[in-house]
Coordinates of N, CA and C and ligand atoms in Angstrom, one line a residue:
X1 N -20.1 15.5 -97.9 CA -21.5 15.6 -97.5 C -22.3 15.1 -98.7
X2 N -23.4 14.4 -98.6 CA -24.8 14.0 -99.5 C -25.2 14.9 -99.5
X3 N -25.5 14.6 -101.3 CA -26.1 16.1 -101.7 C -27.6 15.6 -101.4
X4 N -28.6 16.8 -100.9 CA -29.4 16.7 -100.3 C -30.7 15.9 -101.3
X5 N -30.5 15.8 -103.0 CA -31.4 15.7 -103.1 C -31.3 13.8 -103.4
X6 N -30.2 13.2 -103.2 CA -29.5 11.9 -103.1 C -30.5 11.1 -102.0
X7 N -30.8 12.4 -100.8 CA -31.0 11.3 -99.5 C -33.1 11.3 -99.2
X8 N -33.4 12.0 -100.5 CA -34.7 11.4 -100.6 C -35.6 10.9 -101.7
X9 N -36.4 9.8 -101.4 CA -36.8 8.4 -102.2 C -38.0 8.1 -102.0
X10 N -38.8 7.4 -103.0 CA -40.0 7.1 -103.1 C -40.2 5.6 -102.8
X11 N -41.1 5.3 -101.9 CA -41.4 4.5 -101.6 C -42.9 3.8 -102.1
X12 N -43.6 3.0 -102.6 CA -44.9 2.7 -102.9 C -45.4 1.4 -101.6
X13 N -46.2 1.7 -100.8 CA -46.5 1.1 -99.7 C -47.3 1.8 -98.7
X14 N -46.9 1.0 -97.6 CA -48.3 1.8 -96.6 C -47.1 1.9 -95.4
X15 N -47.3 3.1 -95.1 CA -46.3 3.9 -94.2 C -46.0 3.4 -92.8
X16 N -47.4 2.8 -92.4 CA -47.3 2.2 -90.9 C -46.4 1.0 -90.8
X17 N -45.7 0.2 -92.1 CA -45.2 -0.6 -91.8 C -43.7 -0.1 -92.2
X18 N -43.6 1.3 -92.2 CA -41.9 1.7 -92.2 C -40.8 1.0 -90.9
X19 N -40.0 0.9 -91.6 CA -38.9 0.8 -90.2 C -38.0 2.2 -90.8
X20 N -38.4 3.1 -89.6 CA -37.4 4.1 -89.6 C -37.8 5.0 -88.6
X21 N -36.6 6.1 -88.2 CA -36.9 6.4 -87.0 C -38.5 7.2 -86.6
X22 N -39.0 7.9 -87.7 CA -40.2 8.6 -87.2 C -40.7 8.8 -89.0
X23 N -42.2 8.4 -88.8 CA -43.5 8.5 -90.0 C -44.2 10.1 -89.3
X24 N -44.6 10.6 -90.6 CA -45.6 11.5 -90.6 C -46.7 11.6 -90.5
X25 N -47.6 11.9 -90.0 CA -49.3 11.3 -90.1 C -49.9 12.6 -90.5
X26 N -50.4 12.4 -91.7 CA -51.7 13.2 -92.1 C -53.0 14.1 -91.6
X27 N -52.4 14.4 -90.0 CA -53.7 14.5 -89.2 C -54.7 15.6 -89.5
X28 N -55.7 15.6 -88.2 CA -56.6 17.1 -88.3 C -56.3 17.6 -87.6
X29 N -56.6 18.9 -87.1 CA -56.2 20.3 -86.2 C -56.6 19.5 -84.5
X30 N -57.7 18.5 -84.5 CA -57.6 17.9 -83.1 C -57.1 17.1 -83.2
X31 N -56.0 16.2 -83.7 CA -55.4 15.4 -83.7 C -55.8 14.2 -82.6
X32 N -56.7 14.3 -82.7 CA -57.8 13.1 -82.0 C -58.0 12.1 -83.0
X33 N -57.6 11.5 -84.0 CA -57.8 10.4 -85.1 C -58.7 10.9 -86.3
X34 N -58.6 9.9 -87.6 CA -59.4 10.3 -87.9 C -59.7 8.8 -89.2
X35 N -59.7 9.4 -90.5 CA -59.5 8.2 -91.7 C -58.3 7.9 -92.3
X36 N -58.0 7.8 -93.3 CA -57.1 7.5 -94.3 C -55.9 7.0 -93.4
X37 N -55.1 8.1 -93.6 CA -53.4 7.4 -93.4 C -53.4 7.8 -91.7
X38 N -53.9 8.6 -91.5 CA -54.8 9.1 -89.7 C -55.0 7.5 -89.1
X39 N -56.5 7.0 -89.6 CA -57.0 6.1 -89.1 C -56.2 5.0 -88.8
X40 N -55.1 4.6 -90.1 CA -54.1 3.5 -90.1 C -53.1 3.7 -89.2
X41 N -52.9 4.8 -89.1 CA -51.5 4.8 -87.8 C -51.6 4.3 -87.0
X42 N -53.1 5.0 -86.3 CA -53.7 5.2 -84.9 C -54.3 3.6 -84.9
X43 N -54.0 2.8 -85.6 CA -54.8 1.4 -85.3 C -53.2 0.7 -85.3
X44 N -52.7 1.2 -85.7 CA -51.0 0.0 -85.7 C -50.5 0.5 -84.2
X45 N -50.6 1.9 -84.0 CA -49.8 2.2 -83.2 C -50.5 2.0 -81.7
X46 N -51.5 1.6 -81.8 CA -52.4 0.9 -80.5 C -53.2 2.5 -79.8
X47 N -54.0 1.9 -78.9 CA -54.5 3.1 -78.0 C -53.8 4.3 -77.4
X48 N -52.6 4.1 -77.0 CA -51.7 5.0 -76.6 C -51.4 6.6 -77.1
X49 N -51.5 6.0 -78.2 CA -50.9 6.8 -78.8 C -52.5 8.1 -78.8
X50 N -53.5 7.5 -78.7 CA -54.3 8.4 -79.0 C -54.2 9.0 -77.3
X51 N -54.0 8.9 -76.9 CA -54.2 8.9 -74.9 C -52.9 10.5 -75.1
X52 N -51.7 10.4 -76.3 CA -50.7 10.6 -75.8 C -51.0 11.9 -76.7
X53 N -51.6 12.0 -77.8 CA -52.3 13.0 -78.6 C -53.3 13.9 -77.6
X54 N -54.2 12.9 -77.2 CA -55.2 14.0 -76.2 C -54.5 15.0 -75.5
X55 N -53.1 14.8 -74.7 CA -52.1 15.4 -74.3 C -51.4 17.3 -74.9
X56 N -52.2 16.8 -76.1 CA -51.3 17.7 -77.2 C -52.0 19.0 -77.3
X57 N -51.9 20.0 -77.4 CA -52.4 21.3 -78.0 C -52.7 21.5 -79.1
X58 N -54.0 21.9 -79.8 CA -54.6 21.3 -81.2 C -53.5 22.1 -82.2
X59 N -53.5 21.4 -83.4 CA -52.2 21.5 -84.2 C -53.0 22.1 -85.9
X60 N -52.8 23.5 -85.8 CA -53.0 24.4 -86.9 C -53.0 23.7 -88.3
X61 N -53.6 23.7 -89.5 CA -52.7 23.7 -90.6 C -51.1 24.3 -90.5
X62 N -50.2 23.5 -90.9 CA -49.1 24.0 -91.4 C -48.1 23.9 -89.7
X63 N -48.7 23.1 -88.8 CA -48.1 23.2 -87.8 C -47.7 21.8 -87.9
X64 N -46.9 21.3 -86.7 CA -46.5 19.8 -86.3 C -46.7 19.6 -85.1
X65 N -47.0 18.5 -84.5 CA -46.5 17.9 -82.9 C -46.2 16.5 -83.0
X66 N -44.8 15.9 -82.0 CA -44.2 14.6 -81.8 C -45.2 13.7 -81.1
X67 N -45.2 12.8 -81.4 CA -45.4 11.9 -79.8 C -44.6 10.6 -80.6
X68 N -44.6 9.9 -79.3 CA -44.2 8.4 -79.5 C -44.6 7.2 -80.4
X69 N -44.2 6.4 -81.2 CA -45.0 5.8 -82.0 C -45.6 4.2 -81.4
X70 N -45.4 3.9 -80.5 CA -45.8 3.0 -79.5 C -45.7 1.5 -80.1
X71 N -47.3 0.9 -81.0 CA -46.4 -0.1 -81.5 C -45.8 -0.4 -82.8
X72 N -46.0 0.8 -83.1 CA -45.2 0.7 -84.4 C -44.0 0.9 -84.5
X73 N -43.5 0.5 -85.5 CA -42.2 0.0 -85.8 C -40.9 1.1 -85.7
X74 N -41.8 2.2 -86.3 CA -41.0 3.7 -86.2 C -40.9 4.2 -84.1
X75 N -40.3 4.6 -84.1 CA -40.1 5.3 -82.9 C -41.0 7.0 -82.5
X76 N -41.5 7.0 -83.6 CA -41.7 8.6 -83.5 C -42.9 9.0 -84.5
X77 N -44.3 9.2 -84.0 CA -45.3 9.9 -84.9 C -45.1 11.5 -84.6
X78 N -45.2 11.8 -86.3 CA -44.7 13.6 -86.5 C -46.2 13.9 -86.8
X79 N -47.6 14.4 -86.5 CA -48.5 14.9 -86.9 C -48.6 16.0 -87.1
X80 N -49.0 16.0 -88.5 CA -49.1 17.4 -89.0 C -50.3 17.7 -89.9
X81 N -50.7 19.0 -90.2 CA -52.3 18.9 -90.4 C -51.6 19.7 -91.8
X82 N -52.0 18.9 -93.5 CA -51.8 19.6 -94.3 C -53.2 20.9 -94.3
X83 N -52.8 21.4 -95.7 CA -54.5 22.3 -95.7 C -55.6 21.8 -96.9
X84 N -56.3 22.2 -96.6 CA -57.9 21.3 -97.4 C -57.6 22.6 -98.4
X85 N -58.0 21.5 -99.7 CA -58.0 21.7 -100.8 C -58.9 22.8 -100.9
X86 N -58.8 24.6 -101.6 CA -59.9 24.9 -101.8 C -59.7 25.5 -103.1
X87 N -58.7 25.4 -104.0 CA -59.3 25.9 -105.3 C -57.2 26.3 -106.0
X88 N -56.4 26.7 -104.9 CA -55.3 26.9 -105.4 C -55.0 28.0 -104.6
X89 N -56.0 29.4 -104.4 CA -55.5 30.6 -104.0 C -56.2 31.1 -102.3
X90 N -56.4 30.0 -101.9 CA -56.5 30.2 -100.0 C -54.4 29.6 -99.1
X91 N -53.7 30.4 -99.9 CA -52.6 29.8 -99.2 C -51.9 28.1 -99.0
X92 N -53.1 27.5 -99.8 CA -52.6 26.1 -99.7 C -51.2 25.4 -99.7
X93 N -50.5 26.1 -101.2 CA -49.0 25.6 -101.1 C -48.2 25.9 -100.0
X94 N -48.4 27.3 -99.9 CA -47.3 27.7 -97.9 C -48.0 26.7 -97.0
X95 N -49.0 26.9 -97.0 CA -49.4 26.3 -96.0 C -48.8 24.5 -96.3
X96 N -49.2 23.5 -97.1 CA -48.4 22.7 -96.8 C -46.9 22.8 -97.0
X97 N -46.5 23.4 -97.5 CA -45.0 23.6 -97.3 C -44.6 24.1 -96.1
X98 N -45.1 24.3 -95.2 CA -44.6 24.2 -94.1 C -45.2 23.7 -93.4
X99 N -46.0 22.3 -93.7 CA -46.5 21.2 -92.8 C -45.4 20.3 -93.5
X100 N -44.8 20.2 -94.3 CA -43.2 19.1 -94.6 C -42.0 20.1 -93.4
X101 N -42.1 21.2 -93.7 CA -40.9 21.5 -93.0 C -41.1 21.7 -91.4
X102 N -42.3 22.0 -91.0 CA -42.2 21.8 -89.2 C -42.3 20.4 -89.2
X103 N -42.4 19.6 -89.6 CA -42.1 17.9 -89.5 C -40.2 17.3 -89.6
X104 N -40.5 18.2 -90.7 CA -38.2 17.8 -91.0 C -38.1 18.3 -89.3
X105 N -38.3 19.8 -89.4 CA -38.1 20.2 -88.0 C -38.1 19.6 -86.6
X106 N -39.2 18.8 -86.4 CA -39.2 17.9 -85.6 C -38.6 16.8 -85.6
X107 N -38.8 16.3 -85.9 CA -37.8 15.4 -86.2 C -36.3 15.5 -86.3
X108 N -35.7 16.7 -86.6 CA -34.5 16.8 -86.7 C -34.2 17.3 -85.1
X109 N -34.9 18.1 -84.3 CA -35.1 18.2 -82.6 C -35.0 16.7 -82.1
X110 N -35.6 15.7 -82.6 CA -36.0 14.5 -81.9 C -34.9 13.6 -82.2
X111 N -33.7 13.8 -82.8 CA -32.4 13.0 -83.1 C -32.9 12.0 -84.1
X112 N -34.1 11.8 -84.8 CA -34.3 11.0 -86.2 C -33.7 11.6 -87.5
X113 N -33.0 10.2 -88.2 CA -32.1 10.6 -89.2 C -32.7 9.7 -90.6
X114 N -34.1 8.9 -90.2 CA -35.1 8.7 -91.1 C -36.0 9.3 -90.7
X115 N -37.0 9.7 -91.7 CA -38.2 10.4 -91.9 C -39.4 9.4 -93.2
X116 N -39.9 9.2 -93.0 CA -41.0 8.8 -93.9 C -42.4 9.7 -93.7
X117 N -42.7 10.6 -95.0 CA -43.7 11.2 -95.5 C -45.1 10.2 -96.0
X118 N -46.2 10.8 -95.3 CA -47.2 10.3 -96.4 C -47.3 11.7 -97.4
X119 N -48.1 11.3 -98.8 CA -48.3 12.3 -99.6 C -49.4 13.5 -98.7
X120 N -49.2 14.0 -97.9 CA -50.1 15.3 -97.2 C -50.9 16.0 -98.4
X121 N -52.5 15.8 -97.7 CA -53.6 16.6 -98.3 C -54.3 15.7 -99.4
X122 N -53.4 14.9 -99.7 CA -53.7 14.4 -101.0 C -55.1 13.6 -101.4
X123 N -55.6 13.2 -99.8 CA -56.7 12.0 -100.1 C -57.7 13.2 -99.5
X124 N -58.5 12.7 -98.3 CA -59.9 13.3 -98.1 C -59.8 15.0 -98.1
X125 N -58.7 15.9 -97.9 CA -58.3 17.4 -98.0 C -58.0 17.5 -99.7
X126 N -58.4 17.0 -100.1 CA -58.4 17.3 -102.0 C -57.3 17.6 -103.0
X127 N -56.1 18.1 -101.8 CA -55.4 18.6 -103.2 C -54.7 17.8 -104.1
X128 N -54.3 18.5 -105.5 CA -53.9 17.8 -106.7 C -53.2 16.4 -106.4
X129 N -52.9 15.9 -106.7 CA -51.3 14.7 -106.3 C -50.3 15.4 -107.1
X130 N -50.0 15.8 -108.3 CA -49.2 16.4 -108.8 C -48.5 17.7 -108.5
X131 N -50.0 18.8 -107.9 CA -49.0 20.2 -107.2 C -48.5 19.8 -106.0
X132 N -49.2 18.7 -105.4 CA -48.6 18.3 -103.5 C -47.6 17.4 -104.0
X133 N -47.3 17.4 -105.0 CA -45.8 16.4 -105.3 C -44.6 17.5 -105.2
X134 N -45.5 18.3 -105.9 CA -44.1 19.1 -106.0 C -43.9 20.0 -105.0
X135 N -44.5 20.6 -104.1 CA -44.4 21.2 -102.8 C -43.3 20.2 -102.1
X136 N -44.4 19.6 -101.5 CA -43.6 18.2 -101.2 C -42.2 18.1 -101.6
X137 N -41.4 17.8 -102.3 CA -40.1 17.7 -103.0 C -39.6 18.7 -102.8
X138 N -39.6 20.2 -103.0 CA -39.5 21.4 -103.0 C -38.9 22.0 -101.6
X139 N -39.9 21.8 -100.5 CA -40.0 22.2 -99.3 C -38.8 21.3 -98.8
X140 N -38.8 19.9 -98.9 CA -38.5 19.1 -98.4 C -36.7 19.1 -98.9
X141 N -36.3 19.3 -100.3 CA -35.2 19.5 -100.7 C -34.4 20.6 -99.9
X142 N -35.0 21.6 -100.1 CA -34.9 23.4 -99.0 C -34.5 22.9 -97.8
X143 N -35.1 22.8 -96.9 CA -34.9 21.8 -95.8 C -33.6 21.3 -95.5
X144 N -33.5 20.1 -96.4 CA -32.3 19.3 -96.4 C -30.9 19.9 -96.8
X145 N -31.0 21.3 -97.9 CA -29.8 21.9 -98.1 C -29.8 22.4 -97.0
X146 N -30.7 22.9 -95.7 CA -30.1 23.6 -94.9 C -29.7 23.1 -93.8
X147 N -30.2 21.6 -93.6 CA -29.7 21.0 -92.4 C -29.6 19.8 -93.1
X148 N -28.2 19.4 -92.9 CA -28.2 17.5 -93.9 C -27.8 17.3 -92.7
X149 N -28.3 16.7 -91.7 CA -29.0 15.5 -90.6 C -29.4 14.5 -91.1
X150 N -30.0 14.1 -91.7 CA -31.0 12.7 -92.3 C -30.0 12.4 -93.0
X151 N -30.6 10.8 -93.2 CA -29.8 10.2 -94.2 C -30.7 9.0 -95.1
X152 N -32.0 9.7 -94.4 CA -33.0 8.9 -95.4 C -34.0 9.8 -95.5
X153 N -34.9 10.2 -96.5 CA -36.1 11.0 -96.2 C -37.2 10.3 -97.4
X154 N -38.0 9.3 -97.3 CA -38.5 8.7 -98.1 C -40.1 9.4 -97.7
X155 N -40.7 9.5 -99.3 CA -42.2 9.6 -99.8 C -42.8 8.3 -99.5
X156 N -43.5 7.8 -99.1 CA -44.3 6.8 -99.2 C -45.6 7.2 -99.3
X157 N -45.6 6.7 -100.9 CA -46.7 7.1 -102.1 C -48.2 5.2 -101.5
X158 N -49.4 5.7 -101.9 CA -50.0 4.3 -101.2 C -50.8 4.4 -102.4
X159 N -50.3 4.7 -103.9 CA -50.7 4.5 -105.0 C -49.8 4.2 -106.6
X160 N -49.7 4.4 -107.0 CA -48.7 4.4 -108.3 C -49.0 5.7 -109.4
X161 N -49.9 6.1 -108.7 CA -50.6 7.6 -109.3 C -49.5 8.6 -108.4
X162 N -49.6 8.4 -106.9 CA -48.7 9.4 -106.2 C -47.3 9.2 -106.3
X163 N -47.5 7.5 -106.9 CA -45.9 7.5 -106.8 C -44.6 8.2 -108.3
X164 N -45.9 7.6 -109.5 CA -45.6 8.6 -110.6 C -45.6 10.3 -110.3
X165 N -46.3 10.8 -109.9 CA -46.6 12.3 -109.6 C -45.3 12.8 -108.7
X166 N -44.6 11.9 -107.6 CA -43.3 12.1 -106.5 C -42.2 11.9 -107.5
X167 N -42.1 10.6 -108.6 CA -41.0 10.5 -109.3 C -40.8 11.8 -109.9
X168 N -42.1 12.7 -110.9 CA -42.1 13.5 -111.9 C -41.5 14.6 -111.2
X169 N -41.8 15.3 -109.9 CA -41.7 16.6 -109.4 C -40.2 16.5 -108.6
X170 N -39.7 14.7 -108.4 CA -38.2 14.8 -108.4 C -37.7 15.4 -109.4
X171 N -37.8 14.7 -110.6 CA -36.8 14.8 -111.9 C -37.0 16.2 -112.4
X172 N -38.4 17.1 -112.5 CA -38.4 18.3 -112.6 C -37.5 18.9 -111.8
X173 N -37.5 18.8 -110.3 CA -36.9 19.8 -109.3 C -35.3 19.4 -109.7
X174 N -34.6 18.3 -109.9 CA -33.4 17.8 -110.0 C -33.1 18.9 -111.7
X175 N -33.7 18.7 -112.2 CA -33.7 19.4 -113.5 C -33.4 20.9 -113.7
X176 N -34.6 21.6 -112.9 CA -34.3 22.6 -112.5 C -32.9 23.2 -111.9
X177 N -32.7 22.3 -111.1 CA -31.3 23.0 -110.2 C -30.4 22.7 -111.4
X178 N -29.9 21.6 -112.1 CA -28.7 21.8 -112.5 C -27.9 23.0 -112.9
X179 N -29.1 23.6 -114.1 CA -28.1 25.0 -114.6 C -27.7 25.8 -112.9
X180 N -28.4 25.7 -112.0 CA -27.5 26.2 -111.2 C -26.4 25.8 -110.4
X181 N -26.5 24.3 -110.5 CA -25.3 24.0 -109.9 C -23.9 23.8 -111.0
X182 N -24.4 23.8 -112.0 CA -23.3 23.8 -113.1 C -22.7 25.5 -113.1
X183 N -23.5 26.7 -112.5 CA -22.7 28.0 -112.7 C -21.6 27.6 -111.6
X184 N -22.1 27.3 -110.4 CA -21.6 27.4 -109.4 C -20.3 27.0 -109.4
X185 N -20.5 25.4 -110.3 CA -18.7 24.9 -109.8 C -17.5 25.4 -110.7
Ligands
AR6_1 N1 -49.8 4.6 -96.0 C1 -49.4 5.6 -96.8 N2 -50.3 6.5 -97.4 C2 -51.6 6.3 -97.1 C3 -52.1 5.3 -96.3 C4 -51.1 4.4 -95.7 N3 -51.5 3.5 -94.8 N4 -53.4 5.4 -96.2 C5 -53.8 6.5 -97.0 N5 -52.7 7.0 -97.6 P1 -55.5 11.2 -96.2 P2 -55.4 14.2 -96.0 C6 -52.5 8.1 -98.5 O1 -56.9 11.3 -96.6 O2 -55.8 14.3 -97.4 C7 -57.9 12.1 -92.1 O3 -59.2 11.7 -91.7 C8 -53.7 8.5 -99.3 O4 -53.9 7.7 -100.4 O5 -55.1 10.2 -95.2 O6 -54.2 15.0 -95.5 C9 -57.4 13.1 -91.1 O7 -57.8 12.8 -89.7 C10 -53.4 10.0 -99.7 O8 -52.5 10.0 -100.8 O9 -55.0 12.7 -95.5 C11 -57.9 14.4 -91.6 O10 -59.2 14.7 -91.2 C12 -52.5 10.5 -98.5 O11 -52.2 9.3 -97.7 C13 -57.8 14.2 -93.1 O12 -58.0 12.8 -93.3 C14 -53.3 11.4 -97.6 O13 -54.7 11.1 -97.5 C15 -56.5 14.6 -93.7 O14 -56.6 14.5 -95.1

């Protein structure tokens, strides 16, 4: 088995032109469209997809819902609503840590064994790039020790600020584990 933290990778680009089975979208709680990495989906992946959203039951911070990725390249938009930045201590980290993991989640229901992340929260919802790096990594590692399904789980960073910030909070998190995994063997 791939150790879990082998099968995820940083990407520097723009997420709508992934090829892989299902992208994540940055949405809001009405998952009716919106800007940033929202607005970009929802214009690659054509009208449908917004038709297919209306469909959906509005989606919490820290929640997910599937739909189809229509014409984009991916097979699968995962929407998920990180949480707006307010200072560090309204729940923010759970709360996006479990807008990465009900997305693994879905996705792992929906038979996708790629996943591509945008950095969640990071642009118009405020939070740091550096602490959503390391949630991000964290949640997303957790995850993957508990279900290794995937066999790609890529960050797609749409800066070199997020992309430095995703490398650091790897090599930290990698860092961290070893003294544990050196008791272990
Ligand atoms: N590919 C990859 N990453 C991107 C792309 C792209 N094409 N475009 C932007 N990013 P944001 P949020 C990055 O603001 O902070 C929307 O209006 C961007 O640089 O898209 O979760 C929703 O409807 C940043 O690092 O999402 C919500 O109302 C990251 O994606 C609200 O914004 C997330 O930035 C959600 O805010």
């Amino acid at each position: 088995m791939t150790a879990p933290l082998d099968l995820m990778r940083i990407h520097t680009g723009d997420i709508t032109e992934m090829r892989v089975d299902a992208i994540v979208n940055a949405a809001n709680s009405s998952l009716l469209g919106g800007g940033g990495v929202d607005g970009a989906i929802h214009r690659k992946a054509g009208p449908q997809l917004l038709e297919e959203c209306k469909t959906l039951p509005k989606c919490p911070p820290g929640e997910a819902r599937l739909t189809k990725g229509y014409a984009l390249p991916a097979k699968w938009v995962i929407h998920t609503v990180g949480p707006i930045w307010h200072g560090g201590n309204a729940n923010e980290a759970a709360l996006l840590a479990s807008a990465y993991a009900k997305s693994l989640e879905l996705a792992r229901e929906a038979g996708a064994r790629t996943l591509a992340f945008p950095a969640i929260s990071t642009g118009v919802y405020g939070y740091p790039k550096d602490e959503a790096a390391k949630v991000a990594v964290r949640a997303t590692a957790e995850y993957l020790a508990e279900h290794p399904v995937f066999d790609d789980v890529i960050f797609v960073c749409f800066s070199a600020e997020s992309a430095l910030a995703h490398r650091t909070a790897l090599d930290e998190y990698v860092s961290g584990l070893l003294p544990v995994k050196q008791k272990k063997e």
